[in-house]
């Protein structure tokens, strides 16, 4: 009977000529934006789509500079979220201006004549910007005239050519489409970091951003000085050659920290050039000292950067964050690994022979790392054996399918792991997560305060060791299994304490995770405001950016008191208000709203000016009385919120 009912209800699926559609280039980009720019996002994360759009425009101007055409770029951001980018290169050839900005697979970078070493090779970049912008205009200044095109959502609106005495170059203005990039905003810190990277890789280039000047005279040396959160043990070693530049030093931090670039493109996930640097820097230093040293000991505490220029580079995804090229040119030229290795072998070896004072510092750092590694060797072996035994019955890690199947591809960028405490919280997240890309690691109680401890504690403490194993970061970030590590705790004092303990763990032993933007805090709602009047059922929606669920009741989830007051006003009269005291109080069905594509994340950032050592020492160190007095002097008594209309406490 059930089968008959099913057969009666099953709709007939038609497949004929009407199902076959052809999309124009601009329609295809708008229909499948993820193919061209990765995720959309709202600008809260550095890999959100609006920054990819900006980067694609700037990349073209950088290519002009790298061809010795134009030494400054002007970038202005208006209050209506529009971006203006003006360079002083050659200007796009006006006869092909329409095709250059609106027809896919059209560009000057295919034959490597006009642009020998560019990051944009597939003729997509600025076309995607055009298609994904509500308004887009391009002006090409060449030979005493300017041709200007305007577009709306990729569709040409106007085309004018006029005389002009302005300098040669290209002007592009665009406004990301807010129907695609919902509630987006450019974060100045993200934009400024991007622009600084451009100047580090292109010494002599001046970038003006809203009147602020960005300029680098020392390239990668400036970059390391800007990014290091601890003092270097010796002056930064900085070397340049044809198509390659490197800089490195050691600090007393744990782990290794690398910044790599290809043709001016920041490859945040490294690639073949970064792997080659790591291999050959360790080998060269080992051969110089002629001792049986391990590569991990040599590189422990190293902070380094490498930039190379490659003809027609191959990246592992459209977002170009990991280099896949194995040769320096597409025609079977020199091996990339050999190119990097030959440069390091000659230049670094010569440097070590000349700078005896620095080599003594490097040797001591290696010996200290070796001594500590051997001191914990026994603990490490026991921890690994214990972990293998525990993994058979372990329920701490609920992995995601991209790892269980070992089929990752571009989905690696979407992967994340929630670190949470308690069975109820981890249970809610596990039941409501996206099993393809989201994993859950369950803590048992509060983790250990590891400030001031050595890495031995990572192997002695079962929680830390199993977390390290789950992340696969024992030997560095190359094997990191999740792009985002999300600390998900209750929004109370205990939850805040767990956050601080986890951040302390990462800062102490894996600072590169934070510096590379992998660590986040999950923001979950504090209140649920629900209208007691019944509503008709309809699809889930949003009210002014506040998550709303329409079922029997209209429900608004609020992340702070301002949103709560706004929700009470919207849903009056007689709203029902719930205060969530812990993640475990949120049902799995509700939790889906908070860990989906639009989940609110706060990235944990780290800069040299943050005075990390002083902060950790004060808040996590042994100065109990000093910290106690600070708390007493700054104590704020927080009362339960009151419903202004009902006058009830909840």
JSON list of C-alpha atoms in Angstrom, two decimals, residues 47-144:
[
{"chain": "A", "resi": 47, "resn": "UNK", "atom": "CA", "xyz": [39.34, 34.44, 2.16]},
{"chain": "A", "resi": 48, "resn": "UNK", "atom": "CA", "xyz": [35.83, 35.82, 1.57]},
{"chain": "A", "resi": 49, "resn": "UNK", "atom": "CA", "xyz": [34.86, 36.60, -2.01]},
{"chain": "A", "resi": 50, "resn": "UNK", "atom": "CA", "xyz": [34.94, 40.39, -1.81]},
{"chain": "A", "resi": 51, "resn": "UNK", "atom": "CA", "xyz": [38.70, 40.24, -1.16]},
{"chain": "A", "resi": 52, "resn": "UNK", "atom": "CA", "xyz": [39.16, 37.88, -4.09]},
{"chain": "A", "resi": 53, "resn": "UNK", "atom": "CA", "xyz": [37.42, 40.44, -6.29]},
{"chain": "A", "resi": 54, "resn": "UNK", "atom": "CA", "xyz": [39.71, 43.20, -5.04]},
{"chain": "A", "resi": 55, "resn": "UNK", "atom": "CA", "xyz": [42.77, 40.99, -5.47]},
{"chain": "A", "resi": 56, "resn": "UNK", "atom": "CA", "xyz": [41.84, 40.11, -9.05]},
{"chain": "A", "resi": 57, "resn": "UNK", "atom": "CA", "xyz": [41.70, 43.80, -9.98]},
{"chain": "A", "resi": 58, "resn": "UNK", "atom": "CA", "xyz": [44.93, 44.68, -8.17]},
{"chain": "A", "resi": 59, "resn": "UNK", "atom": "CA", "xyz": [46.74, 41.66, -9.67]},
{"chain": "A", "resi": 60, "resn": "UNK", "atom": "CA", "xyz": [46.36, 43.18, -13.13]},
{"chain": "A", "resi": 61, "resn": "UNK", "atom": "CA", "xyz": [47.91, 46.43, -11.92]},
{"chain": "A", "resi": 62, "resn": "UNK", "atom": "CA", "xyz": [50.73, 44.50, -10.23]},
{"chain": "A", "resi": 63, "resn": "UNK", "atom": "CA", "xyz": [51.42, 42.70, -13.48]},
{"chain": "A", "resi": 64, "resn": "UNK", "atom": "CA", "xyz": [51.90, 46.09, -15.15]},
{"chain": "A", "resi": 65, "resn": "UNK", "atom": "CA", "xyz": [54.40, 47.09, -12.45]},
{"chain": "A", "resi": 66, "resn": "UNK", "atom": "CA", "xyz": [56.26, 43.80, -12.86]},
{"chain": "A", "resi": 67, "resn": "UNK", "atom": "CA", "xyz": [56.59, 44.60, -16.54]},
{"chain": "A", "resi": 68, "resn": "UNK", "atom": "CA", "xyz": [58.16, 47.97, -15.52]},
{"chain": "A", "resi": 69, "resn": "UNK", "atom": "CA", "xyz": [55.02, 49.86, -16.53]},
{"chain": "A", "resi": 70, "resn": "UNK", "atom": "CA", "xyz": [53.68, 52.08, -13.74]},
{"chain": "A", "resi": 71, "resn": "UNK", "atom": "CA", "xyz": [55.11, 52.41, -10.24]},
{"chain": "A", "resi": 72, "resn": "UNK", "atom": "CA", "xyz": [52.06, 53.43, -8.25]},
{"chain": "A", "resi": 73, "resn": "UNK", "atom": "CA", "xyz": [48.54, 52.19, -7.66]},
{"chain": "A", "resi": 74, "resn": "UNK", "atom": "CA", "xyz": [45.76, 54.25, -6.09]},
{"chain": "A", "resi": 75, "resn": "UNK", "atom": "CA", "xyz": [42.98, 52.44, -4.22]},
{"chain": "A", "resi": 76, "resn": "UNK", "atom": "CA", "xyz": [40.01, 54.21, -2.66]},
{"chain": "A", "resi": 77, "resn": "UNK", "atom": "CA", "xyz": [37.05, 52.78, -0.81]},
{"chain": "A", "resi": 78, "resn": "UNK", "atom": "CA", "xyz": [33.87, 54.83, -0.61]},
{"chain": "A", "resi": 79, "resn": "UNK", "atom": "CA", "xyz": [31.26, 54.78, 2.13]},
{"chain": "A", "resi": 80, "resn": "UNK", "atom": "CA", "xyz": [28.83, 52.96, -0.16]},
{"chain": "A", "resi": 81, "resn": "UNK", "atom": "CA", "xyz": [31.31, 50.02, -0.27]},
{"chain": "A", "resi": 82, "resn": "UNK", "atom": "CA", "xyz": [32.51, 50.80, -3.78]},
{"chain": "A", "resi": 83, "resn": "UNK", "atom": "CA", "xyz": [36.17, 50.28, -4.69]},
{"chain": "A", "resi": 84, "resn": "UNK", "atom": "CA", "xyz": [38.24, 52.39, -7.07]},
{"chain": "A", "resi": 85, "resn": "UNK", "atom": "CA", "xyz": [41.58, 51.08, -8.41]},
{"chain": "A", "resi": 86, "resn": "UNK", "atom": "CA", "xyz": [43.72, 53.26, -10.69]},
{"chain": "A", "resi": 87, "resn": "UNK", "atom": "CA", "xyz": [47.08, 52.18, -12.06]},
{"chain": "A", "resi": 88, "resn": "UNK", "atom": "CA", "xyz": [49.50, 53.97, -14.38]},
{"chain": "A", "resi": 89, "resn": "UNK", "atom": "CA", "xyz": [50.52, 51.11, -16.63]},
{"chain": "A", "resi": 90, "resn": "UNK", "atom": "CA", "xyz": [49.89, 50.81, -20.34]},
{"chain": "A", "resi": 91, "resn": "UNK", "atom": "CA", "xyz": [46.10, 50.70, -20.15]},
{"chain": "A", "resi": 92, "resn": "UNK", "atom": "CA", "xyz": [44.03, 47.84, -21.59]},
{"chain": "A", "resi": 93, "resn": "UNK", "atom": "CA", "xyz": [44.07, 47.97, -25.42]},
{"chain": "A", "resi": 94, "resn": "UNK", "atom": "CA", "xyz": [40.92, 49.92, -26.16]},
{"chain": "A", "resi": 95, "resn": "UNK", "atom": "CA", "xyz": [39.89, 47.92, -29.20]},
{"chain": "A", "resi": 96, "resn": "UNK", "atom": "CA", "xyz": [39.48, 44.82, -27.01]},
{"chain": "A", "resi": 97, "resn": "UNK", "atom": "CA", "xyz": [38.23, 46.50, -23.86]},
{"chain": "A", "resi": 98, "resn": "UNK", "atom": "CA", "xyz": [34.76, 44.89, -23.90]},
{"chain": "A", "resi": 99, "resn": "UNK", "atom": "CA", "xyz": [36.20, 41.41, -24.42]},
{"chain": "A", "resi": 100, "resn": "UNK", "atom": "CA", "xyz": [38.88, 41.95, -21.77]},
{"chain": "A", "resi": 101, "resn": "UNK", "atom": "CA", "xyz": [36.34, 42.58, -19.01]},
{"chain": "A", "resi": 102, "resn": "UNK", "atom": "CA", "xyz": [33.31, 40.52, -20.05]},
{"chain": "A", "resi": 103, "resn": "UNK", "atom": "CA", "xyz": [34.28, 37.52, -22.20]},
{"chain": "A", "resi": 104, "resn": "UNK", "atom": "CA", "xyz": [35.80, 34.53, -20.41]},
{"chain": "A", "resi": 105, "resn": "UNK", "atom": "CA", "xyz": [39.02, 32.98, -21.68]},
{"chain": "A", "resi": 106, "resn": "UNK", "atom": "CA", "xyz": [40.08, 36.29, -23.18]},
{"chain": "A", "resi": 107, "resn": "UNK", "atom": "CA", "xyz": [43.32, 37.93, -22.10]},
{"chain": "A", "resi": 108, "resn": "UNK", "atom": "CA", "xyz": [46.92, 38.84, -22.88]},
{"chain": "A", "resi": 109, "resn": "UNK", "atom": "CA", "xyz": [48.55, 36.28, -20.62]},
{"chain": "A", "resi": 110, "resn": "UNK", "atom": "CA", "xyz": [48.28, 33.09, -22.60]},
{"chain": "A", "resi": 111, "resn": "UNK", "atom": "CA", "xyz": [51.44, 33.36, -24.71]},
{"chain": "A", "resi": 112, "resn": "UNK", "atom": "CA", "xyz": [53.64, 34.79, -21.91]},
{"chain": "A", "resi": 113, "resn": "UNK", "atom": "CA", "xyz": [54.96, 37.54, -24.16]},
{"chain": "A", "resi": 114, "resn": "UNK", "atom": "CA", "xyz": [53.24, 40.58, -22.68]},
{"chain": "A", "resi": 115, "resn": "UNK", "atom": "CA", "xyz": [53.09, 39.03, -19.21]},
{"chain": "A", "resi": 116, "resn": "UNK", "atom": "CA", "xyz": [55.93, 36.57, -18.72]},
{"chain": "A", "resi": 117, "resn": "UNK", "atom": "CA", "xyz": [55.35, 35.78, -15.07]},
{"chain": "A", "resi": 118, "resn": "UNK", "atom": "CA", "xyz": [51.80, 36.57, -14.03]},
{"chain": "A", "resi": 119, "resn": "UNK", "atom": "CA", "xyz": [49.37, 34.95, -11.60]},
{"chain": "A", "resi": 120, "resn": "UNK", "atom": "CA", "xyz": [46.35, 35.46, -13.87]},
{"chain": "A", "resi": 121, "resn": "UNK", "atom": "CA", "xyz": [46.60, 33.06, -16.78]},
{"chain": "A", "resi": 122, "resn": "UNK", "atom": "CA", "xyz": [43.10, 31.77, -17.46]},
{"chain": "A", "resi": 123, "resn": "UNK", "atom": "CA", "xyz": [41.33, 34.95, -18.58]},
{"chain": "A", "resi": 124, "resn": "UNK", "atom": "CA", "xyz": [38.81, 34.90, -15.72]},
{"chain": "A", "resi": 125, "resn": "UNK", "atom": "CA", "xyz": [39.81, 37.41, -13.01]},
{"chain": "A", "resi": 126, "resn": "UNK", "atom": "CA", "xyz": [38.34, 40.81, -13.83]},
{"chain": "A", "resi": 127, "resn": "UNK", "atom": "CA", "xyz": [35.43, 39.20, -15.70]},
{"chain": "A", "resi": 128, "resn": "UNK", "atom": "CA", "xyz": [34.35, 37.57, -12.44]},
{"chain": "A", "resi": 129, "resn": "UNK", "atom": "CA", "xyz": [34.58, 40.97, -10.75]},
{"chain": "A", "resi": 130, "resn": "UNK", "atom": "CA", "xyz": [32.34, 42.43, -13.44]},
{"chain": "A", "resi": 131, "resn": "UNK", "atom": "CA", "xyz": [29.77, 39.64, -13.22]},
{"chain": "A", "resi": 132, "resn": "UNK", "atom": "CA", "xyz": [29.58, 39.66, -9.42]},
{"chain": "A", "resi": 133, "resn": "UNK", "atom": "CA", "xyz": [29.30, 43.44, -9.05]},
{"chain": "A", "resi": 134, "resn": "UNK", "atom": "CA", "xyz": [26.07, 45.39, -9.02]},
{"chain": "A", "resi": 135, "resn": "UNK", "atom": "CA", "xyz": [27.95, 48.22, -10.75]},
{"chain": "A", "resi": 136, "resn": "UNK", "atom": "CA", "xyz": [31.24, 47.96, -12.64]},
{"chain": "A", "resi": 137, "resn": "UNK", "atom": "CA", "xyz": [33.10, 50.41, -14.82]},
{"chain": "A", "resi": 138, "resn": "UNK", "atom": "CA", "xyz": [36.44, 50.33, -16.57]},
{"chain": "A", "resi": 139, "resn": "UNK", "atom": "CA", "xyz": [38.36, 53.18, -18.19]},
{"chain": "A", "resi": 140, "resn": "UNK", "atom": "CA", "xyz": [41.42, 52.69, -20.38]},
{"chain": "A", "resi": 141, "resn": "UNK", "atom": "CA", "xyz": [43.70, 55.72, -20.83]},
{"chain": "A", "resi": 142, "resn": "UNK", "atom": "CA", "xyz": [45.88, 55.38, -23.94]},
{"chain": "A", "resi": 143, "resn": "UNK", "atom": "CA", "xyz": [47.23, 57.63, -26.68]},
{"chain": "A", "resi": 144, "resn": "UNK", "atom": "CA", "xyz": [45.39, 60.81, -25.69]}
]
